Amino acid sequence: MIHTIQFYSYVSLEEIREAETSYSLNISEIIKKIEGQYNGVRLTLKKMGLGREYIIYLFLDAIKLLGKDNITESDYILIQQEIDNISKGLCLDKD
């Protein structure tokens, strides 16, 4: 049974600026806004070295996210849909 999931994605400074422009908020405020919209979601942004690259970590508590105790394989598509919604909300969706 799945309880927690962690994903990460490399993000450029340009993508962060694009999200900030889209929301008219700084990236910290965007992260707080996204976390407030989804139960069981936590985002962390970390800079990689001295460059212009960042890593954004997405931590999901599947039980809180879906609002049910027993997460099964059939719930994976729902989890994927929520992840897609979160990434679109951050304007970091690569598709």
PDB file of C-alpha atoms in Angstrom:
ATOM      1  CA  MET A   1       0.000   0.000   0.000  1.00  0.00           C
ATOM      2  CA  ILE A   2       1.308   3.457  -0.905  1.00  0.00           C
ATOM      3  CA  HIS A   3       1.341   6.129   1.755  1.00  0.00           C
ATOM      4  CA  THR A   4       3.871   8.733   0.675  1.00  0.00           C
ATOM      5  CA  ILE A   5       5.439   9.583  -2.652  1.00  0.00           C
ATOM      6  CA  GLN A   6       8.359  11.849  -3.467  1.00  0.00           C
ATOM      7  CA  PHE A   7       9.117  13.287  -6.886  1.00  0.00           C
ATOM      8  CA  TYR A   8      11.604  15.831  -8.055  1.00  0.00           C
ATOM      9  CA  SER A   9      12.180  17.856 -11.162  1.00  0.00           C
ATOM     10  CA  TYR A  10      14.966  20.085 -12.351  1.00  0.00           C
ATOM     11  CA  VAL A  11      13.767  23.636 -12.849  1.00  0.00           C
ATOM     12  CA  SER A  12      15.542  26.556 -14.447  1.00  0.00           C
ATOM     13  CA  LEU A  13      15.527  30.081 -13.113  1.00  0.00           C
ATOM     14  CA  GLU A  14      13.643  31.081 -16.253  1.00  0.00           C
ATOM     15  CA  GLU A  15      10.840  28.625 -15.436  1.00  0.00           C
ATOM     16  CA  ILE A  16      10.643  29.995 -11.909  1.00  0.00           C
ATOM     17  CA  ARG A  17      10.431  33.551 -13.248  1.00  0.00           C
ATOM     18  CA  GLU A  18       7.722  32.477 -15.690  1.00  0.00           C
ATOM     19  CA  ALA A  19       5.653  31.068 -12.822  1.00  0.00           C
ATOM     20  CA  GLU A  20       6.205  34.235 -10.778  1.00  0.00           C
ATOM     21  CA  THR A  21       5.072  36.387 -13.694  1.00  0.00           C
ATOM     22  CA  SER A  22       2.035  34.207 -14.310  1.00  0.00           C
ATOM     23  CA  TYR A  23       0.909  34.403 -10.668  1.00  0.00           C
ATOM     24  CA  SER A  24       2.257  37.889  -9.885  1.00  0.00           C
ATOM     25  CA  LEU A  25       3.731  36.280  -6.762  1.00  0.00           C
ATOM     26  CA  ASN A  26       7.217  35.209  -5.750  1.00  0.00           C
ATOM     27  CA  ILE A  27       8.027  31.500  -5.845  1.00  0.00           C
ATOM     28  CA  SER A  28       7.698  31.079  -2.062  1.00  0.00           C
ATOM     29  CA  GLU A  29       4.185  32.500  -2.189  1.00  0.00           C
ATOM     30  CA  ILE A  30       3.307  30.254  -5.142  1.00  0.00           C
ATOM     31  CA  ILE A  31       4.504  27.197  -3.229  1.00  0.00           C
ATOM     32  CA  LYS A  32       2.401  28.172  -0.204  1.00  0.00           C
ATOM     33  CA  LYS A  33      -0.615  28.721  -2.459  1.00  0.00           C
ATOM     34  CA  ILE A  34      -0.251  25.295  -4.095  1.00  0.00           C
ATOM     35  CA  GLU A  35       0.275  23.580  -0.727  1.00  0.00           C
ATOM     36  CA  GLY A  36      -2.879  25.286   0.553  1.00  0.00           C
ATOM     37  CA  GLN A  37      -4.940  23.960  -2.360  1.00  0.00           C
ATOM     38  CA  TYR A  38      -4.034  20.280  -1.892  1.00  0.00           C
ATOM     39  CA  ASN A  39      -4.178  18.202   1.254  1.00  0.00           C
ATOM     40  CA  GLY A  40      -1.043  16.166   1.867  1.00  0.00           C
ATOM     41  CA  VAL A  41       1.194  18.143  -0.509  1.00  0.00           C
ATOM     42  CA  ARG A  42       4.518  19.717   0.370  1.00  0.00           C
ATOM     43  CA  LEU A  43       6.897  21.411  -2.055  1.00  0.00           C
ATOM     44  CA  THR A  44      10.541  22.290  -1.488  1.00  0.00           C
ATOM     45  CA  LEU A  45      12.727  24.280  -3.858  1.00  0.00           C
ATOM     46  CA  LYS A  46      16.514  23.993  -3.602  1.00  0.00           C
ATOM     47  CA  LYS A  47      19.201  25.711  -5.614  1.00  0.00           C
ATOM     48  CA  MET A  48      21.840  23.498  -7.187  1.00  0.00           C
ATOM     49  CA  GLY A  49      25.307  24.897  -6.682  1.00  0.00           C
ATOM     50  CA  LEU A  50      26.165  28.257  -8.182  1.00  0.00           C
ATOM     51  CA  GLY A  51      24.271  27.833 -11.430  1.00  0.00           C
ATOM     52  CA  ARG A  52      20.784  28.798 -12.487  1.00  0.00           C
ATOM     53  CA  GLU A  53      19.329  25.350 -11.911  1.00  0.00           C
ATOM     54  CA  TYR A  54      17.033  24.324  -9.095  1.00  0.00           C
ATOM     55  CA  ILE A  55      15.385  21.132  -7.916  1.00  0.00           C
ATOM     56  CA  ILE A  56      11.774  21.172  -6.838  1.00  0.00           C
ATOM     57  CA  TYR A  57      10.710  18.302  -4.610  1.00  0.00           C
ATOM     58  CA  LEU A  58       7.097  17.242  -4.428  1.00  0.00           C
ATOM     59  CA  PHE A  59       6.124  15.218  -1.379  1.00  0.00           C
ATOM     60  CA  LEU A  60       2.665  13.622  -1.421  1.00  0.00           C
ATOM     61  CA  ASP A  61       0.791  11.963   1.373  1.00  0.00           C
ATOM     62  CA  ALA A  62      -1.536   9.833  -0.768  1.00  0.00           C
ATOM     63  CA  ILE A  63      -3.917   9.158   2.109  1.00  0.00           C
ATOM     64  CA  LYS A  64      -4.463  12.869   2.746  1.00  0.00           C
ATOM     65  CA  LEU A  65      -4.446  13.762  -0.948  1.00  0.00           C
ATOM     66  CA  LEU A  66      -7.197  11.293  -1.865  1.00  0.00           C
ATOM     67  CA  GLY A  67      -8.966  11.392   1.500  1.00  0.00           C
ATOM     68  CA  LYS A  68      -9.016   7.634   1.955  1.00  0.00           C
ATOM     69  CA  ASP A  69      -7.076   5.157   4.084  1.00  0.00           C
ATOM     70  CA  ASN A  70      -6.719   2.280   1.673  1.00  0.00           C
ATOM     71  CA  ILE A  71      -4.736   3.324  -1.406  1.00  0.00           C
ATOM     72  CA  THR A  72      -4.748   0.649  -4.097  1.00  0.00           C
ATOM     73  CA  GLU A  73      -3.302   0.226  -7.562  1.00  0.00           C
ATOM     74  CA  SER A  74      -6.557   1.501  -9.050  1.00  0.00           C
ATOM     75  CA  ASP A  75      -5.915   4.859  -7.319  1.00  0.00           C
ATOM     76  CA  TYR A  76      -2.675   5.468  -9.218  1.00  0.00           C
ATOM     77  CA  ILE A  77      -4.457   7.278 -12.046  1.00  0.00           C
ATOM     78  CA  LEU A  78      -6.088   9.636  -9.522  1.00  0.00           C
ATOM     79  CA  ILE A  79      -2.717  10.334  -7.959  1.00  0.00           C
ATOM     80  CA  GLN A  80      -1.238  11.016 -11.407  1.00  0.00           C
ATOM     81  CA  GLN A  81      -4.062  13.436 -12.194  1.00  0.00           C
ATOM     82  CA  GLU A  82      -3.397  15.327  -8.958  1.00  0.00           C
ATOM     83  CA  ILE A  83       0.324  15.482  -9.739  1.00  0.00           C
ATOM     84  CA  ASP A  84      -0.489  16.855 -13.201  1.00  0.00           C
ATOM     85  CA  ASN A  85      -2.767  19.493 -11.654  1.00  0.00           C
ATOM     86  CA  ILE A  86      -0.061  20.530  -9.208  1.00  0.00           C
ATOM     87  CA  SER A  87       2.624  20.817 -11.886  1.00  0.00           C
ATOM     88  CA  LYS A  88       0.293  22.851 -14.117  1.00  0.00           C
ATOM     89  CA  GLY A  89      -0.445  25.088 -11.156  1.00  0.00           C
ATOM     90  CA  LEU A  90       3.257  25.746 -10.829  1.00  0.00           C
ATOM     91  CA  CYS A  91       3.529  26.441 -14.589  1.00  0.00           C
ATOM     92  CA  LEU A  92       6.247  23.785 -14.687  1.00  0.00           C
ATOM     93  CA  ASP A  93       4.405  21.259 -16.802  1.00  0.00           C
ATOM     94  CA  LYS A  94       6.794  20.246 -19.595  1.00  0.00           C
ATOM     95  CA  ASP A  95       4.063  18.894 -21.964  1.00  0.00           C
TER      96      ASP A  95
END
